[in-house]
Amino acid sequence: GQRRLQGDEVVHDLLVTLEEVMQGCTKHVKITRSRLNPDGRSLRSEEKVLNVVVKKGWKAGTKITFPREGDETPNNTPADISFILRDQEHQQYKREGSNIVFTAQITLKEALCGCTVNVPTLDSRMMPLPCSDVIKPGAVRRLRGEGLPLPKSPSQRGDLVVEFQVIFPDRIPPQSREIIKHSLAQC
Amino acid sequence: GQRRLQGDEVVHDLLVTLEEVMQGCTKHVKITRSRLNPDGRSLRSEEKVLNVVVKKGWKAGTKITFPREGDETPNNTPADISFILRDQEHQQYKREGSNIVFTAQITLKEALCGCTVNVPTLDSRMMPLPCSDVIKPGAVRRLRGEGLPLPKSPSQRGDLVVEFQVIFPDRIPPQSREIIKHSLAQC
C-alpha cells in the first residue's frame, strides 16, 4: 500500500493549579477521536482517556506529546496530540518561574510601627513574618525554599516572595494630623 | 530606454523631544546619497539637506516620506527616504499618547499632612498643586490641557498627569513610633 501522511498535530491547553505543580500530578484527559474501521474506508468515533503526567515544578509552556493518539482518516495516519501547560490563576499567589509572589496588605500603622504578617504557604501552613523596621510600599521579603520545586532539581525549591502593599487611611482627623506632622518631622 | 526599477526605501529613525512635539518643528537632516552622472553609468556622491516637518502632537511611529531622495544607480531610479518619529527620553516626563506623566516624589509627612507640589509644565512654568487630603502611593491628579497637542486637533491638548510617589523614612525613633501608632489607631 501507499505510505499515508500524518494528520496535523492537535494541540490543547492544559490548566494546572500551583498545588498540582507543587506536588506533581497526573491529569486524566478524555478525548474523542476518529479511527479507521477494518474496512480501511469508514470511520468510527472513539473515546480514550490520556494520562498526562505533570512533573513537579514544570513551567507554563511545557509541551507533552502523545504520538499518534489523534484523528485517523483513510488518507492520514493518526495525528499526534499535544498538551501545553498553562498556569491556572491562583487566588493568593502570582507565579514567577519557580517563585510565587504573595501580596501582603498591611495598614500604614503596621508599616510604620511594626507588625507580624501571617503568610499562607502552598502547603496550607501560616508562616509568621515579623516586621519591626519601617516597611516601604512595594518592599519585598523572601521566604526561601517556600516556592515551587525547581523543574530540573525538584528537591530544591524557589522562594515565596512577600510583596507589601501599604493601605493608607482615607483621611486623618486634623488633630491626629498635627501630631503625626510633628512626629514625622524628626525622621 | 528600459524602465528602471526603484531601489529599496531607506528608513531612518528621527528623535524628537517633547518640547518639539509640543511646538511642532522642522528638523534639517543632512543626507549623503549617490546620483547618476550624465553619462548614465558613473555615480557621484552628493549631500542634501532634507527639511522634515514635524507637526504639533505627532506621535512616535509617524512616518514621513521623501519620494526619490535616496540612492540612484544605473539600474535603479532613486529610492524613497523615510523618517519614523521616535520620542526622545525626557528628564521629567513620560509620554502616554497626548498625555505626559510627571512623577511627584513627596515625603510621607507631606502625603499625610498636606502639601503643595510644584509641577513643572512643558512651557517651563511651575503650577502649584495644593494637596490637602491624604495622598496614597500611586495616586494621580490631572492638570487638564497641560499635555501635548492632539495631532488631529492641535488647538486642544492632553493632560499633564501627576503621579505621586510617597517616600517613607528609613526608620522612625521608638518614641515617635508610639505617638504615631496612637494617632493612626483612630483612622
Coordinates of C-alpha atoms in Angstrom, one line a residue:
Chain A
G1 CA 0.0 0.0 0.0
Q2 CA 0.9 3.6 -0.4
R3 CA 2.5 5.3 2.6
R4 CA 0.0 7.6 4.4
L5 CA 0.8 11.1 5.5
Q6 CA 0.3 12.0 9.1
G7 CA -2.5 14.5 10.0
D8 CA -1.8 17.8 11.7
E9 CA -0.8 17.7 15.3
V10 CA -3.7 18.6 17.7
V11 CA -2.7 21.0 20.5
H12 CA -4.7 21.5 23.7
D13 CA -4.0 23.8 26.6
L14 CA -3.9 22.0 30.0
L15 CA -4.6 24.1 33.0
V16 CA -2.7 23.2 36.2
T17 CA -3.0 24.7 39.6
L18 CA 0.0 25.8 41.6
E19 CA -0.8 23.0 44.1
E20 CA -0.6 20.5 41.2
V21 CA 2.7 21.9 40.1
M22 CA 3.9 21.8 43.7
Q23 CA 3.2 18.1 44.1
G24 CA 3.3 16.9 40.5
C25 CA 0.1 15.2 39.2
T26 CA -1.4 13.0 36.6
K27 CA -4.3 14.6 34.7
H28 CA -6.8 12.2 33.1
V29 CA -8.0 13.8 29.9
K30 CA -10.8 12.3 27.9
I31 CA -10.5 12.8 24.2
T32 CA -12.8 11.9 21.3
R33 CA -11.1 10.9 18.1
S34 CA -11.9 9.2 14.8
R35 CA -10.4 5.8 14.0
L36 CA -10.5 3.8 10.7
N37 CA -12.6 0.7 10.7
P38 CA -11.1 -2.6 9.4
D39 CA -12.6 -1.9 6.0
G40 CA -10.0 0.9 5.6
R41 CA -12.6 3.4 4.5
S42 CA -15.3 4.1 7.1
L43 CA -14.6 5.9 10.4
R44 CA -15.8 5.4 13.9
S45 CA -15.7 7.8 16.8
E46 CA -13.8 6.6 19.8
E47 CA -13.3 7.9 23.3
K48 CA -10.0 7.5 25.1
V49 CA -8.5 8.7 28.4
L50 CA -5.0 10.0 28.1
N51 CA -3.0 10.2 31.3
V52 CA -0.9 13.4 31.2
V53 CA 1.9 13.3 33.7
V54 CA 2.9 16.7 35.0
K55 CA 6.1 16.6 37.0
K56 CA 7.0 18.8 39.9
G57 CA 7.8 22.4 39.1
W58 CA 7.0 22.2 35.4
K59 CA 6.6 25.6 33.8
A60 CA 3.8 27.0 31.7
G61 CA 4.6 26.3 28.1
T62 CA 5.9 22.8 28.7
K63 CA 4.6 20.5 25.9
I64 CA 3.6 16.9 26.4
T65 CA 3.1 14.9 23.2
F66 CA 1.1 11.7 22.7
P67 CA 2.3 10.3 19.4
R68 CA -0.5 9.1 17.0
E69 CA -3.3 9.4 19.6
G70 CA -5.3 11.9 17.4
D71 CA -7.7 11.5 14.4
E72 CA -7.1 8.9 11.8
T73 CA -8.6 9.2 8.2
P74 CA -8.3 6.9 5.2
N75 CA -5.5 9.1 3.9
N76 CA -3.8 10.0 7.1
T77 CA -2.1 8.1 9.9
P78 CA -3.3 9.3 13.3
A79 CA -2.2 12.7 14.3
D80 CA -0.2 13.5 17.4
I81 CA -2.0 15.1 20.3
S82 CA -0.1 17.6 22.5
F83 CA -0.8 19.4 25.7
I84 CA 0.7 22.7 26.6
L85 CA 0.8 23.5 30.3
R86 CA -0.9 26.7 31.4
D87 CA -0.9 28.1 34.9
Q88 CA -4.4 28.4 36.4
E89 CA -4.8 31.8 38.2
H90 CA -4.4 31.4 41.9
Q91 CA -6.4 33.3 44.5
Q92 CA -3.3 34.1 46.6
Y93 CA -0.2 33.9 44.6
K94 CA 1.3 35.0 41.3
R95 CA 3.8 32.6 39.8
E96 CA 7.2 33.9 38.7
G97 CA 9.1 30.9 37.4
S98 CA 9.9 28.8 40.4
N99 CA 9.0 31.6 42.8
I100 CA 5.5 32.5 44.0
V101 CA 4.6 36.1 44.9
F102 CA 2.2 36.9 47.7
T103 CA 0.9 40.4 48.2
A104 CA 0.6 41.3 51.9
Q105 CA -1.7 44.2 52.5
I106 CA -0.8 46.0 55.7
T107 CA -2.1 49.2 57.1
L108 CA 0.0 52.3 57.3
K109 CA 0.2 51.9 61.1
E110 CA 1.6 48.4 60.7
A111 CA 4.0 49.6 58.0
L112 CA 5.4 52.3 60.3
C113 CA 5.1 50.8 63.8
G114 CA 5.8 47.1 63.1
C115 CA 3.6 44.1 62.8
T116 CA 3.7 40.3 62.2
V117 CA 2.2 39.3 58.9
N118 CA 0.8 35.7 58.6
V119 CA 1.9 34.4 55.2
P120 CA 0.0 31.4 53.8
T121 CA 2.3 28.8 52.3
L122 CA 1.5 26.5 49.4
D123 CA 1.0 23.6 51.8
S124 CA -1.6 25.5 53.8
R125 CA 0.6 26.5 56.8
M126 CA 0.7 30.0 58.1
M127 CA 4.2 31.4 58.4
P128 CA 4.5 34.3 60.8
L129 CA 6.8 37.0 59.3
P130 CA 7.8 39.6 62.0
C131 CA 8.4 43.1 60.6
S132 CA 10.0 45.5 63.0
D133 CA 11.5 48.0 60.6
V134 CA 9.6 50.5 58.6
I135 CA 8.1 48.7 55.6
K136 CA 8.0 50.8 52.4
P137 CA 5.3 50.4 49.7
G138 CA 6.5 47.7 47.3
A139 CA 9.1 46.3 49.7
V140 CA 9.7 42.6 49.4
R141 CA 10.8 39.9 51.8
R142 CA 11.6 36.3 50.7
L143 CA 10.7 33.1 52.5
R144 CA 13.5 31.0 51.0
G145 CA 12.6 27.5 49.8
E146 CA 8.8 28.0 50.1
G147 CA 8.2 28.4 46.4
L148 CA 7.8 25.7 43.7
P149 CA 10.1 22.8 43.1
L150 CA 12.9 23.6 40.5
P151 CA 11.9 21.5 37.4
K152 CA 15.4 20.2 36.9
S153 CA 16.1 19.6 40.6
P154 CA 12.8 19.1 42.3
S155 CA 14.2 18.6 45.8
Q156 CA 15.2 22.2 45.7
R157 CA 12.5 24.9 45.8
G158 CA 12.2 28.6 44.8
D159 CA 11.1 31.3 47.1
L160 CA 7.8 32.7 48.4
V161 CA 8.2 36.4 47.8
V162 CA 6.1 38.6 50.0
E163 CA 5.4 41.9 48.5
F164 CA 4.0 44.6 50.7
Q165 CA 1.1 46.9 49.8
V166 CA 0.6 49.7 52.3
I167 CA -3.0 50.7 52.8
F168 CA -3.3 54.4 53.7
P169 CA -6.3 55.8 55.6
D170 CA -8.8 57.7 53.5
R171 CA -8.5 60.7 55.8
I172 CA -6.8 61.7 59.1
P173 CA -8.6 64.0 61.5
P174 CA -6.9 67.4 61.9
Q175 CA -5.8 66.8 65.5
S176 CA -4.0 63.5 64.7
R177 CA -2.6 65.1 61.6
E178 CA -0.9 67.8 63.6
I179 CA 0.6 65.2 66.0
I180 CA 1.8 63.0 63.1
K181 CA 3.3 66.0 61.3
H182 CA 5.3 66.8 64.4
S183 CA 6.4 63.2 65.0
L184 CA 7.4 62.7 61.3
A185 CA 9.3 66.0 61.2
Q186 CA 12.1 64.2 63.2
C187 CA 12.5 61.3 60.8
Chain B
G1 CA 15.3 53.0 -22.8
Q2 CA 14.2 50.2 -20.5
R3 CA 12.2 51.2 -17.5
R4 CA 14.4 51.2 -14.3
L5 CA 13.2 49.7 -11.1
Q6 CA 13.2 51.7 -7.9
G7 CA 15.7 50.9 -5.1
D8 CA 14.6 49.8 -1.7
E9 CA 13.2 52.6 0.6
V10 CA 15.7 53.8 3.2
V11 CA 14.2 54.3 6.6
H12 CA 15.7 56.4 9.4
D13 CA 14.6 57.0 13.0
L14 CA 14.1 60.6 13.8
L15 CA 14.3 61.5 17.5
V16 CA 12.1 64.4 18.7
T17 CA 11.9 65.9 22.1
L18 CA 8.6 66.5 23.9
E19 CA 9.2 70.2 23.5
E20 CA 9.5 69.8 19.7
V21 CA 6.3 67.8 19.7
M22 CA 4.6 70.5 21.8
Q23 CA 5.5 73.3 19.4
G24 CA 5.9 71.4 16.1
C25 CA 9.3 71.8 14.4
T26 CA 11.3 71.4 11.2
K27 CA 14.3 69.2 11.5
H28 CA 17.1 69.7 9.0
V29 CA 18.6 66.3 8.2
K30 CA 21.8 66.1 6.1
I31 CA 21.9 63.0 4.0
T32 CA 24.5 61.6 1.6
R33 CA 23.3 59.8 -1.5
S34 CA 24.6 58.6 -4.8
R35 CA 23.4 60.1 -8.0
L36 CA 24.0 59.1 -11.6
N37 CA 26.3 61.3 -13.7
P38 CA 25.0 62.4 -17.2
D39 CA 27.0 59.5 -18.8
G40 CA 24.3 57.2 -17.3
R41 CA 26.9 54.9 -15.8
S42 CA 29.2 56.6 -13.3
L43 CA 28.0 57.7 -9.9
R44 CA 28.8 60.7 -7.7
S45 CA 28.2 61.2 -4.0
E46 CA 26.0 64.2 -3.2
E47 CA 24.9 65.8 0.1
K48 CA 21.5 67.2 0.6
V49 CA 19.6 68.7 3.5
L50 CA 16.0 67.4 3.9
N51 CA 13.6 69.5 5.8
V52 CA 11.4 67.2 7.9
V53 CA 8.3 68.9 9.1
V54 CA 7.0 67.5 12.4
K55 CA 3.6 68.8 13.2
K56 CA 2.3 69.6 16.7
G57 CA 1.4 66.5 18.7
W58 CA 2.6 63.9 16.2
K59 CA 3.1 60.5 17.8
A60 CA 6.0 58.1 17.8
G61 CA 5.8 55.8 14.8
T62 CA 4.6 58.6 12.4
K63 CA 6.3 58.1 9.0
I64 CA 7.4 61.0 6.8
T65 CA 8.4 60.0 3.3
F66 CA 10.6 61.9 0.8
P67 CA 10.0 60.3 -2.6
R68 CA 13.1 59.6 -4.7
E69 CA 15.5 61.4 -2.4
G70 CA 17.7 58.3 -1.8
D71 CA 20.4 56.5 -3.7
E72 CA 20.3 56.2 -7.5
T73 CA 22.2 53.6 -9.5
P74 CA 22.4 52.8 -13.3
N75 CA 19.7 50.1 -12.8
N76 CA 17.5 51.8 -10.2
T77 CA 15.7 55.1 -10.0
P78 CA 16.3 56.9 -6.8
A79 CA 14.9 55.2 -3.7
D80 CA 12.5 56.9 -1.2
I81 CA 13.8 58.1 2.1
S82 CA 11.5 57.9 5.1
F83 CA 11.8 59.1 8.7
I84 CA 10.0 57.5 11.6
L85 CA 9.4 59.6 14.6
R86 CA 10.7 58.4 17.9
D87 CA 10.3 60.1 21.3
Q88 CA 13.5 61.1 22.9
E89 CA 13.5 60.3 26.6
H90 CA 12.6 63.3 28.7
Q91 CA 14.2 64.0 32.1
Q92 CA 10.9 64.9 33.8
Y93 CA 8.0 63.3 31.8
K94 CA 6.9 60.0 30.4
R95 CA 4.8 60.4 27.3
E96 CA 1.5 58.5 27.1
G97 CA -0.1 59.4 23.8
S98 CA -1.1 63.0 24.1
N99 CA -0.7 63.0 27.9
I100 CA 2.5 63.5 29.8
V101 CA 3.1 61.9 33.1
F102 CA 5.1 63.6 35.9
T103 CA 6.2 61.6 39.0
A104 CA 6.0 63.8 42.1
Q105 CA 8.0 62.5 45.0
I106 CA 6.6 63.6 48.3
T107 CA 7.5 62.6 51.8
L108 CA 5.2 60.5 54.0
K109 CA 4.7 63.6 56.1
E110 CA 3.5 65.6 53.1
A111 CA 1.3 62.7 51.9
L112 CA -0.4 62.5 55.3
C113 CA -0.5 66.1 56.4
G114 CA -0.9 68.0 53.2
C115 CA 1.4 69.9 50.9
T116 CA 1.6 71.9 47.8
V117 CA 3.5 70.3 45.0
N118 CA 5.1 72.5 42.3
V119 CA 4.6 70.8 39.0
P120 CA 6.8 71.8 36.1
T121 CA 4.9 72.4 32.8
L122 CA 6.2 71.7 29.3
D123 CA 6.4 75.5 28.7
S124 CA 8.6 75.9 31.8
R125 CA 6.1 77.3 34.2
M126 CA 5.6 75.9 37.8
M127 CA 2.0 75.0 38.5
P128 CA 1.3 74.8 42.3
L129 CA -0.9 71.8 43.0
P130 CA -2.3 72.0 46.5
C131 CA -3.0 68.7 48.2
S132 CA -5.0 68.8 51.4
D133 CA -6.3 65.2 51.5
V134 CA -4.3 62.1 52.3
I135 CA -2.3 61.2 49.2
K136 CA -2.0 57.4 48.7
P137 CA 1.0 55.9 46.9
G138 CA 0.4 55.8 43.2
A139 CA -2.5 58.3 43.4
V140 CA -2.8 60.6 40.3
R141 CA -4.1 64.1 39.8
R142 CA -4.6 65.6 36.3
L143 CA -3.8 69.1 35.1
R144 CA -6.2 69.2 32.2
G145 CA -5.0 70.7 29.0
E146 CA -1.3 70.8 30.1
G147 CA -0.3 67.8 28.0
L148 CA 0.7 67.6 24.3
P149 CA -1.5 69.0 21.4
L150 CA -3.9 66.4 19.9
P151 CA -2.4 65.6 16.5
K152 CA -5.8 65.8 14.7
S153 CA -6.9 68.9 16.6
P154 CA -3.8 70.7 17.8
S155 CA -5.7 73.6 19.5
Q156 CA -6.8 71.0 22.1
R157 CA -4.3 69.4 24.4
G158 CA -4.0 66.3 26.5
D159 CA -3.3 66.3 30.3
L160 CA -0.3 66.5 32.5
V161 CA -0.8 63.6 34.8
V162 CA 0.8 63.9 38.2
E163 CA 1.6 60.5 39.7
F164 CA 2.6 60.5 43.4
Q165 CA 5.4 58.5 44.8
V166 CA 5.4 58.6 48.6
I167 CA 8.9 58.4 50.2
F168 CA 8.9 56.7 53.5
P169 CA 11.5 57.4 56.2
D170 CA 14.1 54.6 56.6
R171 CA 13.4 54.4 60.3
I172 CA 11.2 56.1 63.0
P173 CA 12.6 56.5 66.5
P174 CA 10.7 54.4 69.1
Q175 CA 9.2 57.4 70.8
S176 CA 7.7 58.9 67.6
R177 CA 6.6 55.4 66.7
E178 CA 4.4 55.1 69.8
I179 CA 2.9 58.5 69.2
I180 CA 2.2 57.7 65.5
K181 CA 0.7 54.4 66.4
H182 CA -1.7 56.0 68.8
S183 CA -2.7 58.7 66.3
L184 CA -3.2 56.3 63.4
A185 CA -5.2 53.9 65.6
Q186 CA -8.1 56.4 65.2
C187 CA -8.1 56.5 61.4

